[in-house]
Each structure stands twice: as structure tokens, then as C-alpha cells.
Coordinates of C-alpha atoms in Angstrom, one line a residue:
Chain A
M1 CA -11.5 -9.2 -11.5
V2 CA -12.1 -6.1 -9.4
D3 CA -10.7 -2.8 -10.9
A4 CA -7.7 -1.6 -9.0
G5 CA -8.9 1.9 -8.7
I6 CA -12.2 0.9 -7.2
A7 CA -10.6 -1.6 -4.8
F8 CA -8.4 1.2 -3.6
A9 CA -11.1 3.8 -3.2
A10 CA -13.2 1.3 -1.3
M11 CA -10.3 0.6 1.1
N12 CA -9.8 4.4 1.6
A13 CA -13.5 4.8 2.4
V14 CA -13.5 2.0 4.9
G15 CA -10.5 3.5 6.5
L16 CA -12.1 7.0 6.8
V17 CA -15.2 5.5 8.5
A18 CA -13.1 3.3 10.8
F19 CA -10.6 6.0 11.8
A20 CA -13.4 8.6 12.4
A21 CA -15.4 6.1 14.5
A22 CA -12.3 5.2 16.5
G23 CA -11.5 8.8 17.1
A24 CA -15.0 9.7 18.2
L25 CA -15.1 6.7 20.6
K26 CA -11.7 7.8 22.0
G27 CA -13.1 11.3 22.6
R28 CA -16.2 9.9 24.3
A29 CA -14.1 7.6 26.5
A30 CA -12.0 10.7 27.5
G31 CA -15.2 12.5 28.7
L32 CA -15.2 15.2 26.0
D33 CA -18.4 17.1 25.1
L34 CA -20.1 16.6 21.7
F35 CA -17.8 19.2 20.1
G36 CA -14.7 17.5 21.3
I37 CA -16.0 14.1 20.1
V38 CA -16.7 15.4 16.6
V39 CA -13.2 17.1 16.5
L40 CA -11.5 13.9 17.5
G41 CA -13.4 11.9 14.9
F42 CA -12.5 14.3 12.1
L43 CA -8.9 14.8 13.3
T44 CA -8.3 11.0 13.4
A45 CA -9.8 10.4 10.0
L46 CA -8.4 13.5 8.2
G47 CA -5.3 14.4 10.2
G48 CA -2.9 12.0 8.5
G49 CA -3.8 13.2 5.0
T50 CA -3.6 16.8 6.2
I51 CA 0.0 16.3 7.5
R52 CA 0.8 14.6 4.2
D53 CA -0.4 17.5 2.2
L54 CA 1.3 20.1 4.4
L55 CA 4.6 18.3 4.1
V56 CA 4.6 18.4 0.3
G57 CA 3.3 21.9 0.1
R58 CA -0.4 21.4 -0.9
V59 CA -3.5 22.9 0.6
P60 CA -5.0 19.9 2.4
T61 CA -7.6 18.0 0.3
S62 CA -9.8 17.6 3.4
L63 CA -10.4 21.4 3.2
Q64 CA -11.1 21.4 -0.5
S65 CA -13.2 18.3 -1.2
N66 CA -16.2 17.0 0.6
V67 CA -15.8 13.3 -0.2
E68 CA -13.4 12.4 2.6
V69 CA -15.3 14.7 5.0
L70 CA -18.6 12.9 4.3
F71 CA -17.1 9.4 5.0
A72 CA -15.6 10.7 8.2
A73 CA -18.9 12.3 9.3
F74 CA -20.6 8.9 8.7
G75 CA -18.1 7.2 10.9
I76 CA -18.6 9.8 13.7
V77 CA -22.4 9.4 13.5
L78 CA -22.1 5.6 13.5
A79 CA -19.9 5.8 16.6
V80 CA -22.2 8.1 18.4
I81 CA -25.3 5.9 17.7
V82 CA -23.5 2.7 18.7
S83 CA -22.2 4.4 21.9
I84 CA -25.7 5.6 22.9
R85 CA -27.3 2.2 22.2
L86 CA -24.7 -0.1 23.5
R87 CA -23.4 1.9 26.4
D88 CA -20.0 0.3 26.1
D89 CA -16.9 0.8 24.1
P90 CA -16.6 -1.1 20.8
R91 CA -13.0 0.0 20.1
E92 CA -11.6 -3.5 20.5
T93 CA -14.2 -5.3 18.4
P94 CA -12.9 -7.3 15.5
A95 CA -15.0 -5.2 13.1
L96 CA -13.3 -2.0 14.1
L97 CA -9.8 -3.4 14.3
L98 CA -10.1 -4.9 10.8
S99 CA -11.5 -1.7 9.3
D100 CA -8.8 0.2 11.0
A101 CA -6.1 -2.1 9.4
V102 CA -7.7 -1.5 6.0
G103 CA -7.6 2.2 6.6
L104 CA -4.0 2.1 7.7
A105 CA -3.1 0.3 4.5
A106 CA -5.0 2.7 2.3
F107 CA -3.6 5.8 4.0
A108 CA 0.0 4.6 4.1
A109 CA -0.2 3.7 0.4
T110 CA -1.6 7.1 -0.6
G111 CA 1.1 8.8 1.4
A112 CA 3.7 6.7 -0.4
A113 CA 2.2 7.6 -3.7
V114 CA 2.2 11.4 -3.0
G115 CA 5.8 11.1 -1.8
I116 CA 6.9 9.4 -5.0
E117 CA 5.1 12.0 -7.1
T118 CA 6.8 14.8 -5.2
G119 CA 10.2 13.2 -5.9
L120 CA 11.2 12.5 -2.3
T121 CA 14.0 10.2 -1.2
L122 CA 13.3 6.8 0.3
F123 CA 13.4 8.3 3.7
G124 CA 11.0 11.0 2.7
I125 CA 8.6 8.5 1.2
V126 CA 8.7 6.3 4.3
V127 CA 8.1 9.4 6.5
V128 CA 5.1 10.6 4.5
A129 CA 3.6 7.1 4.2
T130 CA 3.9 6.5 7.9
L131 CA 2.6 9.9 8.9
T132 CA -0.3 9.6 6.6
G133 CA -1.2 6.3 8.2
V134 CA -0.6 7.0 11.8
G135 CA -0.7 10.8 11.9
G136 CA -4.4 11.2 12.6
G137 CA -4.4 8.8 15.5
S138 CA -1.2 10.4 16.9
L139 CA -2.6 13.9 16.7
S140 CA -5.7 12.9 18.5
D141 CA -3.6 11.2 21.2
L142 CA -1.6 14.4 21.5
L143 CA -4.7 16.5 21.9
L144 CA -5.7 14.2 24.7
V145 CA -2.2 14.6 26.2
R146 CA -1.2 11.0 25.7
V147 CA 2.0 9.5 24.3
P148 CA 0.9 8.4 20.8
A149 CA 0.0 4.7 21.0
V150 CA 2.2 4.0 17.9
L151 CA 5.3 5.1 19.8
R152 CA 4.7 2.8 22.7
E153 CA 2.3 -0.1 22.2
D154 CA 2.4 -2.3 19.2
F155 CA 3.3 -3.2 15.7
Y156 CA 1.2 -0.5 14.1
A157 CA 3.5 2.0 12.5
T158 CA 6.0 -0.7 11.3
P159 CA 3.7 -2.0 8.6
A160 CA 3.3 1.6 7.3
V161 CA 7.1 1.9 7.2
V162 CA 7.4 -1.3 5.2
G163 CA 4.6 -0.1 2.9
G164 CA 6.7 3.0 2.1
I165 CA 9.7 0.9 1.3
V166 CA 7.7 -1.5 -0.9
A167 CA 6.3 1.5 -2.8
W168 CA 9.8 2.9 -3.3
V169 CA 11.2 -0.4 -4.6
A170 CA 8.2 -0.9 -6.9
A171 CA 8.5 2.6 -8.3
R172 CA 12.3 2.1 -8.8
A173 CA 11.6 -1.1 -10.6
G174 CA 9.4 0.7 -13.1
V175 CA 6.1 -0.6 -11.8
D176 CA 3.2 1.7 -12.7
G177 CA 1.6 4.0 -10.1
G178 CA -1.7 2.1 -9.6
T179 CA 0.0 -1.2 -9.1
T180 CA 2.6 0.4 -6.8
T181 CA -0.1 1.8 -4.6
L182 CA -1.9 -1.6 -4.4
L183 CA 1.3 -3.5 -3.6
A184 CA 2.1 -1.0 -0.8
A185 CA -1.4 -1.3 0.6
G186 CA -1.3 -5.1 0.4
A187 CA 2.0 -5.2 2.3
V188 CA 0.7 -2.9 5.0
L189 CA -2.5 -4.9 5.4
T190 CA -0.8 -8.3 5.5
L191 CA 1.7 -7.1 8.1
R192 CA -0.9 -5.4 10.2
L193 CA -3.3 -8.3 10.2
G194 CA -0.4 -10.7 11.0
A195 CA 0.6 -8.4 14.0
L196 CA -3.0 -8.5 15.3
R197 CA -3.3 -12.3 14.9
Y198 CA 0.1 -13.2 16.3
D199 CA 0.7 -10.3 18.6
W200 CA 4.0 -9.3 17.1
R201 CA 6.1 -6.7 19.0
L202 CA 9.3 -4.8 18.4
P203 CA 12.1 -5.2 21.0
T204 CA 12.9 -2.5 23.5
L205 CA 16.5 -1.8 24.5
Chain B
M1 CA 42.7 29.4 8.0
V2 CA 39.7 27.1 7.8
D3 CA 37.2 27.7 5.1
A4 CA 34.0 29.2 6.5
G5 CA 31.7 26.9 4.5
I6 CA 33.5 23.8 5.7
A7 CA 33.6 25.0 9.3
F8 CA 29.8 25.5 9.2
A9 CA 29.1 22.1 7.5
A10 CA 31.2 20.4 10.1
M11 CA 29.2 22.2 12.9
N12 CA 25.9 21.1 11.3
A13 CA 27.1 17.5 11.0
V14 CA 28.2 17.4 14.7
G15 CA 24.8 18.8 15.6
L16 CA 22.8 16.3 13.6
V17 CA 24.7 13.4 15.2
A18 CA 24.4 14.9 18.7
F19 CA 20.7 15.7 18.4
A20 CA 19.9 12.3 17.0
A21 CA 21.8 10.6 19.8
A22 CA 20.2 12.7 22.5
G23 CA 16.7 12.0 21.0
A24 CA 17.3 8.2 20.8
L25 CA 18.6 8.2 24.4
K26 CA 15.5 10.1 25.5
G27 CA 13.3 7.6 23.8
R28 CA 15.1 4.7 25.4
A29 CA 14.9 6.3 28.8
A30 CA 11.1 6.7 28.3
G31 CA 10.8 2.9 27.6
L32 CA 9.9 3.1 23.9
D33 CA 10.4 0.2 21.6
L34 CA 13.0 0.3 18.9
F35 CA 10.6 2.0 16.4
G36 CA 9.9 4.8 19.0
I37 CA 13.6 5.2 19.7
V38 CA 14.4 5.6 16.0
V39 CA 11.5 8.1 15.6
L40 CA 12.7 10.2 18.5
G41 CA 16.2 10.2 17.1
F42 CA 15.2 11.4 13.7
L43 CA 12.6 13.8 15.0
T44 CA 15.1 15.5 17.4
A45 CA 17.7 15.8 14.7
L46 CA 15.5 16.8 11.7
G47 CA 12.4 18.3 13.4
G48 CA 13.8 21.8 13.8
G49 CA 14.8 22.1 10.1
T50 CA 11.5 20.6 9.1
I51 CA 9.6 23.3 11.0
R52 CA 11.9 26.0 9.5
D53 CA 11.1 24.7 5.9
L54 CA 7.3 24.5 6.6
L55 CA 7.2 28.0 8.0
V56 CA 8.8 29.5 4.9
G57 CA 6.8 27.3 2.5
R58 CA 9.4 24.8 1.3
V59 CA 9.2 21.0 1.1
P60 CA 11.4 19.9 4.0
T61 CA 15.0 19.2 2.9
S62 CA 15.1 16.2 5.2
L63 CA 12.6 14.5 2.9
Q64 CA 14.5 15.4 -0.3
S65 CA 18.1 14.9 0.5
N66 CA 19.9 12.0 2.3
V67 CA 22.8 13.9 3.8
E68 CA 21.1 15.0 7.0
V69 CA 19.3 11.7 7.3
L70 CA 22.6 9.8 7.2
F71 CA 24.2 11.9 9.9
A72 CA 21.1 11.5 12.1
A73 CA 21.1 7.7 11.5
F74 CA 24.7 7.6 12.5
G75 CA 23.8 9.4 15.8
I76 CA 21.0 6.9 16.5
V77 CA 23.2 3.9 15.9
L78 CA 25.9 5.4 18.1
A79 CA 23.4 6.0 20.9
V80 CA 21.9 2.5 20.6
I81 CA 25.4 0.9 20.7
V82 CA 26.5 3.0 23.7
S83 CA 23.3 2.3 25.5
I84 CA 23.7 -1.5 25.1
R85 CA 27.3 -1.5 26.1
L86 CA 27.3 1.0 28.9
R87 CA 23.8 0.2 30.4
D88 CA 23.6 3.8 31.6
D89 CA 22.5 7.1 30.2
P90 CA 25.2 9.3 28.7
R91 CA 23.0 12.3 28.1
E92 CA 24.7 14.5 30.7
T93 CA 28.3 13.6 29.6
P94 CA 30.4 16.6 28.6
A95 CA 30.9 15.2 25.1
L96 CA 27.1 15.1 24.3
L97 CA 26.5 18.5 26.0
L98 CA 29.2 20.1 23.9
S99 CA 28.1 18.5 20.7
D100 CA 24.6 19.5 21.4
A101 CA 25.7 23.2 21.9
V102 CA 27.5 23.0 18.6
G103 CA 24.4 21.7 16.9
L104 CA 22.2 24.4 18.5
A105 CA 24.5 27.0 17.1
A106 CA 24.6 25.6 13.6
F107 CA 20.8 25.0 13.5
A108 CA 19.9 28.4 14.8
A109 CA 22.3 30.0 12.3
T110 CA 20.8 28.2 9.3
G111 CA 17.3 29.1 10.6
A112 CA 18.3 32.8 10.7
A113 CA 19.9 32.5 7.2
V114 CA 16.7 31.1 5.8
G115 CA 14.6 33.7 7.5
I116 CA 16.8 36.5 6.1
E117 CA 16.6 35.0 2.5
T118 CA 12.8 34.8 2.8
G119 CA 12.6 38.5 3.7
L120 CA 11.2 38.0 7.2
T121 CA 11.0 40.7 9.9
L122 CA 13.4 40.7 12.9
F123 CA 10.7 38.9 14.8
G124 CA 10.3 36.4 12.0
I125 CA 14.0 35.7 11.8
V126 CA 14.3 35.2 15.6
V127 CA 11.3 32.8 15.6
V128 CA 12.6 30.7 12.7
A129 CA 16.2 30.7 14.1
T130 CA 14.9 29.6 17.6
L131 CA 12.5 27.0 16.2
T132 CA 15.2 25.6 14.0
G133 CA 17.5 25.3 17.0
V134 CA 15.0 24.0 19.6
G135 CA 12.2 22.7 17.6
G136 CA 13.4 19.1 17.2
G137 CA 14.0 18.6 20.9
S138 CA 10.6 20.3 21.7
L139 CA 8.7 18.1 19.3
S140 CA 10.2 15.0 20.9
D141 CA 9.3 16.3 24.3
L142 CA 5.7 16.9 23.2
L143 CA 5.5 13.3 21.7
L144 CA 6.5 12.1 25.1
V145 CA 3.9 14.4 26.7
R146 CA 6.4 16.6 28.5
V147 CA 6.5 20.3 28.7
P148 CA 9.4 21.2 26.3
A149 CA 12.6 21.5 28.4
V150 CA 13.3 24.9 26.7
L151 CA 10.2 26.4 28.3
R152 CA 11.1 25.4 31.7
E153 CA 14.6 24.5 32.5
D154 CA 17.5 26.6 31.4
F155 CA 19.3 29.0 29.3
Y156 CA 19.0 27.0 26.1
A157 CA 16.6 28.9 23.7
T158 CA 17.9 32.3 24.7
P159 CA 21.2 31.9 22.8
A160 CA 19.2 31.0 19.7
V161 CA 17.1 34.1 20.1
V162 CA 20.3 36.2 20.4
G163 CA 21.8 34.4 17.4
G164 CA 18.7 35.5 15.3
I165 CA 19.2 39.1 16.4
V166 CA 22.9 39.0 15.6
A167 CA 22.2 37.7 12.1
W168 CA 19.6 40.4 11.6
V169 CA 22.0 43.1 12.7
A170 CA 24.8 41.7 10.5
A171 CA 22.5 41.4 7.4
R172 CA 21.3 45.0 8.0
A173 CA 24.9 46.2 8.2
G174 CA 25.6 44.7 4.8
V175 CA 27.7 41.8 6.0
D176 CA 27.7 38.9 3.4
G177 CA 25.6 35.8 4.0
G178 CA 28.4 33.4 4.9
T179 CA 29.9 35.7 7.5
T180 CA 26.5 36.5 8.9
T181 CA 25.8 32.8 9.5
L182 CA 29.2 32.3 11.2
L183 CA 28.7 35.3 13.4
A184 CA 25.3 34.1 14.5
A185 CA 26.6 30.6 15.1
G186 CA 29.5 32.0 17.1
A187 CA 27.2 34.1 19.3
V188 CA 24.9 31.1 20.0
L189 CA 27.8 28.8 20.8
T190 CA 29.5 31.3 23.1
L191 CA 26.3 32.0 25.1
R192 CA 25.3 28.4 25.3
L193 CA 28.7 27.3 26.6
G194 CA 28.7 30.2 29.0
A195 CA 25.3 29.1 30.3
L196 CA 26.6 25.5 30.8
R197 CA 29.8 26.7 32.5
Y198 CA 28.2 29.3 34.8
D199 CA 24.7 27.9 35.2
W200 CA 23.0 31.1 33.9
R201 CA 19.2 31.2 34.3
L202 CA 16.4 33.5 33.4
P203 CA 14.2 35.0 36.1
T204 CA 10.7 33.8 36.8
L205 CA 8.0 36.3 37.8
Chain C
M1 CA -21.5 55.4 11.5
V2 CA -18.2 53.6 12.2
D3 CA -16.3 52.4 9.1
A4 CA -16.4 48.6 8.8
G5 CA -12.7 48.2 8.2
I6 CA -11.7 50.3 11.2
A7 CA -14.2 48.5 13.4
F8 CA -12.7 45.2 12.4
A9 CA -9.1 46.3 12.8
A10 CA -9.9 47.6 16.3
M11 CA -11.5 44.2 17.2
N12 CA -8.4 42.4 15.9
A13 CA -6.1 44.6 17.9
V14 CA -8.1 44.1 21.1
G15 CA -8.0 40.4 20.5
L16 CA -4.2 40.3 20.0
V17 CA -3.6 42.2 23.2
A18 CA -6.1 40.0 25.1
F19 CA -4.8 36.7 23.8
A20 CA -1.2 37.7 24.4
A21 CA -2.0 38.8 28.0
A22 CA -4.0 35.6 28.6
G23 CA -1.1 33.4 27.3
A24 CA 1.5 35.3 29.3
L25 CA -0.6 34.9 32.5
K26 CA -1.0 31.2 31.7
G27 CA 2.7 30.8 31.4
R28 CA 3.3 32.6 34.7
A29 CA 0.7 30.5 36.5
A30 CA 2.6 27.4 35.2
G31 CA 5.8 28.6 36.7
L32 CA 7.7 29.3 33.4
D33 CA 10.7 31.6 33.3
L34 CA 10.5 34.9 31.5
F35 CA 11.4 33.3 28.2
G36 CA 8.6 30.8 28.5
I37 CA 6.1 33.5 29.5
V38 CA 7.0 35.6 26.4
V39 CA 6.7 32.5 24.2
L40 CA 3.3 31.6 25.5
G41 CA 2.1 35.2 25.1
F42 CA 3.2 35.4 21.4
L43 CA 2.0 31.8 20.7
T44 CA -1.4 32.4 22.1
A45 CA -1.8 35.7 20.2
L46 CA -0.2 34.7 16.9
G47 CA -0.6 30.9 16.8
G48 CA -4.1 30.8 15.3
G49 CA -3.2 33.1 12.4
T50 CA 0.0 31.1 11.8
I51 CA -2.0 27.8 11.6
R52 CA -4.4 29.6 9.2
D53 CA -1.6 30.7 6.9
L54 CA 0.1 27.3 6.9
L55 CA -3.1 25.5 6.0
V56 CA -3.7 27.7 3.0
G57 CA 0.0 27.7 1.9
R58 CA 1.1 31.2 2.9
V59 CA 4.2 32.3 4.8
P60 CA 2.7 33.4 8.2
T61 CA 1.9 37.1 8.3
S62 CA 3.2 37.1 11.9
L63 CA 6.7 36.5 10.5
Q64 CA 6.4 39.1 7.8
S65 CA 4.7 42.1 9.4
N66 CA 5.3 43.8 12.7
V67 CA 1.8 45.1 13.3
E68 CA 0.4 42.0 15.0
V69 CA 3.7 41.3 16.8
L70 CA 3.6 44.8 18.4
F71 CA 0.0 44.4 19.7
A72 CA 1.0 41.0 21.1
A73 CA 4.1 42.4 22.7
F74 CA 2.0 45.1 24.3
G75 CA -0.4 42.5 25.8
I76 CA 2.6 40.6 27.2
V77 CA 4.1 43.7 28.8
L78 CA 0.7 44.6 30.2
A79 CA 0.3 41.1 31.7
V80 CA 3.7 41.1 33.2
I81 CA 3.2 44.6 34.8
V82 CA -0.2 43.7 36.2
S83 CA 1.2 40.4 37.5
I84 CA 4.0 42.1 39.4
R85 CA 1.8 44.8 40.8
L86 CA -1.3 42.8 41.7
R87 CA 0.3 39.5 42.7
D88 CA -2.8 37.7 41.6
D89 CA -4.1 36.3 38.5
P90 CA -6.5 38.5 36.5
R91 CA -7.4 35.8 33.9
E92 CA -11.0 35.6 35.1
T93 CA -11.7 39.3 35.3
P94 CA -14.5 40.6 33.1
A95 CA -12.2 42.9 31.2
L96 CA -10.0 40.1 30.0
L97 CA -12.9 37.7 29.3
L98 CA -14.6 40.4 27.2
S99 CA -11.5 41.3 25.3
D100 CA -10.9 37.6 24.7
A101 CA -14.4 37.2 23.2
V102 CA -13.7 40.2 20.9
G103 CA -10.5 38.6 19.8
L104 CA -12.1 35.2 19.2
A105 CA -14.7 36.9 17.0
A106 CA -12.1 38.9 15.0
F107 CA -9.8 35.9 14.6
A108 CA -12.5 33.5 13.5
A109 CA -13.9 36.0 11.1
T110 CA -10.4 36.5 9.4
G111 CA -10.0 32.8 9.3
A112 CA -13.3 32.4 7.5
A113 CA -12.4 35.2 5.1
V114 CA -9.1 33.6 4.2
G115 CA -10.9 30.2 3.7
I116 CA -13.4 31.8 1.4
E117 CA -10.7 33.5 -0.6
T118 CA -8.8 30.2 -1.0
G119 CA -11.9 28.6 -2.4
L120 CA -12.3 26.0 0.4
T121 CA -15.5 24.0 1.1
L122 CA -17.9 24.8 3.9
F123 CA -16.0 22.2 6.0
G124 CA -12.7 23.8 5.1
I125 CA -14.0 27.3 6.0
V126 CA -15.3 26.2 9.3
V127 CA -12.0 24.4 10.2
V128 CA -9.9 27.4 9.3
A129 CA -12.2 29.8 11.1
T130 CA -12.2 27.7 14.2
L131 CA -8.5 27.0 14.2
T132 CA -7.7 30.7 13.7
G133 CA -9.9 31.5 16.7
V134 CA -8.9 28.8 19.1
G135 CA -5.6 27.6 17.7
G136 CA -3.3 29.9 19.6
G137 CA -4.8 29.0 23.0
S138 CA -4.8 25.3 22.1
L139 CA -1.1 25.3 21.0
S140 CA -0.2 27.0 24.3
D141 CA -2.2 24.4 26.2
L142 CA -0.4 21.6 24.3
L143 CA 3.0 23.2 25.1
L144 CA 2.0 23.1 28.8
V145 CA 0.9 19.5 28.3
R146 CA -2.8 20.1 28.9
V147 CA -5.8 19.0 27.0
P148 CA -6.8 22.1 25.1
A149 CA -9.5 23.9 27.1
V150 CA -11.7 24.2 24.0
L151 CA -12.0 20.4 23.8
R152 CA -13.2 20.0 27.4
E153 CA -14.5 23.0 29.1
D154 CA -17.0 25.3 27.5
F155 CA -18.9 26.9 24.8
Y156 CA -15.8 28.5 23.3
A157 CA -15.1 26.9 19.9
T158 CA -18.8 26.5 19.0
P159 CA -19.2 30.3 18.3
A160 CA -16.2 30.1 15.9
V161 CA -17.8 27.2 14.1
V162 CA -21.0 29.1 13.7
G163 CA -19.1 32.1 12.6
G164 CA -17.5 30.0 9.8
I165 CA -21.0 28.8 8.7
V166 CA -22.4 32.3 8.8
A167 CA -19.5 33.5 6.6
W168 CA -20.1 30.7 4.1
V169 CA -23.8 31.4 3.9
A170 CA -23.2 35.2 3.4
A171 CA -20.5 34.6 0.7
R172 CA -22.9 32.2 -1.1
A173 CA -25.7 34.7 -0.9
G174 CA -23.4 37.2 -2.7
V175 CA -22.7 39.5 0.3
D176 CA -19.5 41.4 -0.2
G177 CA -16.3 40.4 1.6
G178 CA -16.2 43.2 4.2
T179 CA -19.8 42.7 5.3
T180 CA -19.4 38.9 5.4
T181 CA -16.5 39.3 7.8
L182 CA -18.4 41.7 10.0
L183 CA -21.5 39.4 10.0
A184 CA -19.3 36.4 11.0
A185 CA -17.5 38.4 13.7
G186 CA -20.9 39.6 15.1
A187 CA -22.3 36.1 15.2
V188 CA -19.2 34.8 17.1
L189 CA -19.2 37.7 19.6
T190 CA -23.0 37.4 20.3
L191 CA -22.8 33.6 20.9
R192 CA -19.6 33.9 23.0
L193 CA -21.0 36.6 25.2
G194 CA -24.3 34.7 25.5
A195 CA -22.3 31.6 26.6
L196 CA -20.4 33.6 29.2
R197 CA -23.6 35.3 30.5
Y198 CA -25.8 32.2 30.6
D199 CA -23.2 29.5 31.1
W200 CA -24.2 27.5 28.0
R201 CA -22.6 24.1 27.6
L202 CA -22.6 21.3 25.0
P203 CA -23.9 17.9 26.1
T204 CA -21.6 14.9 26.7
L205 CA -22.6 11.4 25.6

């Protein structure tokens, strides 16, 4: 059986690469110069974790450790190379959508874990889990002066919300931290893949 | 005579409900799905206090206590029910405008109180008071990609600025904390109601 | 020879006045009322330093000290007076472009210095230096619902990035803090003036 810690680290790495690539491709599609493309890649990959750290009063890990930065840089380079070679936009390819779902799950789960550690309420845990998952993409939308896609388009943030609730329930039930994180990530991934496969949507009023 | 602490807590509660309702109605008017409407409600009600806490280096109370969250949730539910039953937008009704003014006063006054506690300058106290009062609404405008109404439209932020100055003067003059907060809230409420009644505006250049 | 500390403080003061004036003029051009113009002036001048302080876990100096606030207020008053007297927009005048370049250099250099003190990685130092330099202008663009000019238009943020790298290299090489800051500021100023003079641009993809 795969070690839980390694499984989770792998999911997080996949997410960093996918988020960074998606952000860089978004910047290119918006006609930004190379600097803007790199900024959007890093912001999309590292923005959620940075919001998480600021909310709980920590100096952002993205500014203190090179591990996440290197994965994000790899995603940006990959996106730039693919962009130049293919001359079209791979943002809707299954590979990127799947990697993005893996990233959403890993990010929301780390957000929930940090919220639990900090002693937040259920509401606080859900907010931090959700912002860690969708914050990077939303910040990059705001920089491009767009309503964040999560507010408008699809069943993307809802899995992160559910992941936060799952983590809170597990922690309350005395489940250990590692298992709690994996349960939350599993819930997010399942719901997100279901939403992609079956085109789930929330109602409007 | 009414106890000052109770009077203030009541103002704060009225503000949370009114801000949450106004945010949820804004989200509905913008065509958001149910998730987006809930996000806008919570953000409008809790965003100002969250900015206040981040500026002075505290973990936001909205993530650590359920009291404010419950009042905001009540405001969102109220707005959703009214929306579905009335099929029109109650944002300009006197009841909501009045409750909103009460909330602005309570929020600006708590912002000023936190600024004084933290030992900020007059400028710092005014900034924190104003952002606590208008920050939630402004964040929700930004999420919807709109110039924050306070920057453009009317005499809304100015009362909060004056409230911050009143609190600073009172604290300097040795007035105790509770009375200082009530004086500031009273100044904000008076000015805001005056602006609504007499349509005050600031000049443009 | 001029004392290094005085030279740097002078650059910082010039930058605060120039950034505040540019922000106020931007607000006036956008048709804001007097409150909005003042907000944009202060935000442009003080926003970068505020982001810097929040990222490294400090209460923003702009809320705790009046020195920077007074320089910014002077810039706003200057812009308002010039606006009323000239009835045109002096934002592209050489005097303002030059002062702005001096400010960018001073702000990016202080950001790098704070990043080094906090023990950040190279990436972290570059992020903090760049956000300190361009954060105020970008926040004011976002408040006006515009894609931040630095993401789109010209060779403005790149000098700040290089300044962060220069500071990191100097600190690594054992150069003392004051000289490191001056080296970083010099690199930023040289590159920014070169970009203005020779119209340098980064490639798009």
C-alpha cells in the first residue's frame, strides 16, 4: 500500500504544476507579456496557500521554501513550451482538467488541516479550505479584471467546501491528522471529478 | 437607561444581518449561483472585520467565533426568502438602508476601537475604522468586478472617516473605551442618516 | 560624499510624493469624488509598503508612523492644486515619470531589505521587493477595475525583480545592509530610466 504522506505530497505536486500551467495559459490567452504570464502562473499556483497562511497569521511558506516554487516554475515552463509548439490553448484538455482536480483536492485538504491546527470553527475551516483551493485561480481572475470563475460558472468551489466539512467531522470524531487530510482530499476529488463527468451545477435563484 | 454594551452589540447584530442581506441580494442581482450568493453575503458582512483583524495582526474573529457568522447566515437566509417571495430587489427599501447605516456605524466604531487598542496613529485609526465599515461591501464589489460604490457614488465612507476622528479625539481626551465607541458610532450614524435624508455629496475636481 | 542613509531617505520621500500624486491624478481622471481621489493617492503611495508588511507579519508602518503619511498627503495636495490650475493631466510629464522611477527604486529596495531580514528565499525576496514597488499602483488599478498596468504595459516591474535579485546576491556575498539597499535601488533606477529612454519591452508569446 502507498504511504499516505507520499500520496498526499504527490497530489500537492501535481496540483502545483497544473495550477501554474493553467495560470500561465490564462495569462497568455489574455495577451500578457512574458512577465505577466509568469506572474499569473505563480499567483495561480501559490496564491491559495498564501491566503491560507495570511489568514492564520503565518509568513507564507511560498516565500520561505523553494519546493512549491520549483513545482510551479516547472508548470509555467511546461505551459510556455506547449503554447509555443502547439499554438493553441490546452486549458480544456482532459490532462489539465484532471491535474487541476487533483490540485484542488490537495490544496483544499491542506487548508482544512491548517484550519484545524489553528483551532478555527467549522466556518473558519471551510473558509480556509475553500480559499486555499480556489484562491489562486480567483486572484488571477481578479488581476485580469474578471469575475472569479468559481463565483459564476460551475461546481468547482463546492467540493472544497465539502472537503472542509469532511475534515471537521473527521477531526471531531478523533481521526488522526494524516487520515483526516486524505479523507478530505478524497471527498474533494470525488466530487470534482463527478461534477466534470456529469456536468453538475448549483441552482440560481 | 439602556446599557452601553448591549446597545452596541445590538447595533452590530443589526449591521451583520443587513450587510449579509445586501450582499446576498447583490449576488442574486448579478446572476450568481447559490454558492456565489452565499459567498457574497458572508463576504459583505464579515469582510470588513476580517480586513481589520489582518491589518492589526490578529487571526480574523469571523474564523474563530460563530456569533457573527450566525447573524450573517440569518441575513442571507432572509434575503433569499424575500427574493423568492417578492421577485423584486429590496435593496433600496428604507428598512435595509436604515439597517445598513446602523451596521456601518457599529463596524466603523469597532474598527476605531481596535485601532486605538493597537496604538495606531490618527491616520491608522481612520483607515482601520473606514475599512472595517466599508471593506466588506468593497470586497464584494471587487469580486463582481465593479468599482467599489464607496469610491464613486455617495457620502458613505465619509461618515466612517469622521467616526475614526471622533474616536481618536475622545480617546485623546481620556474618555473611556465604551463611551468612545458609542460616540464614534453615534457620529457615523448621524452623518450617514443625514446624507441619506438630504442627499449630501462630496465635490469632484 | 552624500551619506547613504540620507540619500536613501530622500529617494523614499520623492517616491512617496510622486506615487501619491500619480494615484490622485489617476482618481481624478477616473471621475472620482474628492474622497476617492484622496484614497487613490494614499493607496498608491502606501499600498506597496502595506502589502510588504502584511506578507512578513508586521502591522503596517503606514498605520503606525506619520512620516510616510505626511509625504503622501503632500503629493495628493500637490496633484489637486496642479489639476485645478492646469486643467490637464500631468501624469506623463518628465518630472512625474522621473520621480516615479526614483520611488520605484526606493520602494523595491526597502522591500528587498525587509525580505532579507525576514530570512526569505530568493523567490520570497523578489516577490516582496516587486510587490513593494508595484503593489500600490496595482491596488489602485484594481480598485478602478483595470488590469494592473504592470501586467500589461511596459518594463516597469522587471527592474524591481532585478533589484530583488541584486539585493539577494549582495547579501549572500556578505555586503552590509545599507550598501545592499543602495545597490538594489541603483539597479532598479538604472533599468527603469533605461526602459523609459529606450522604450524597452518584454516579449509576448
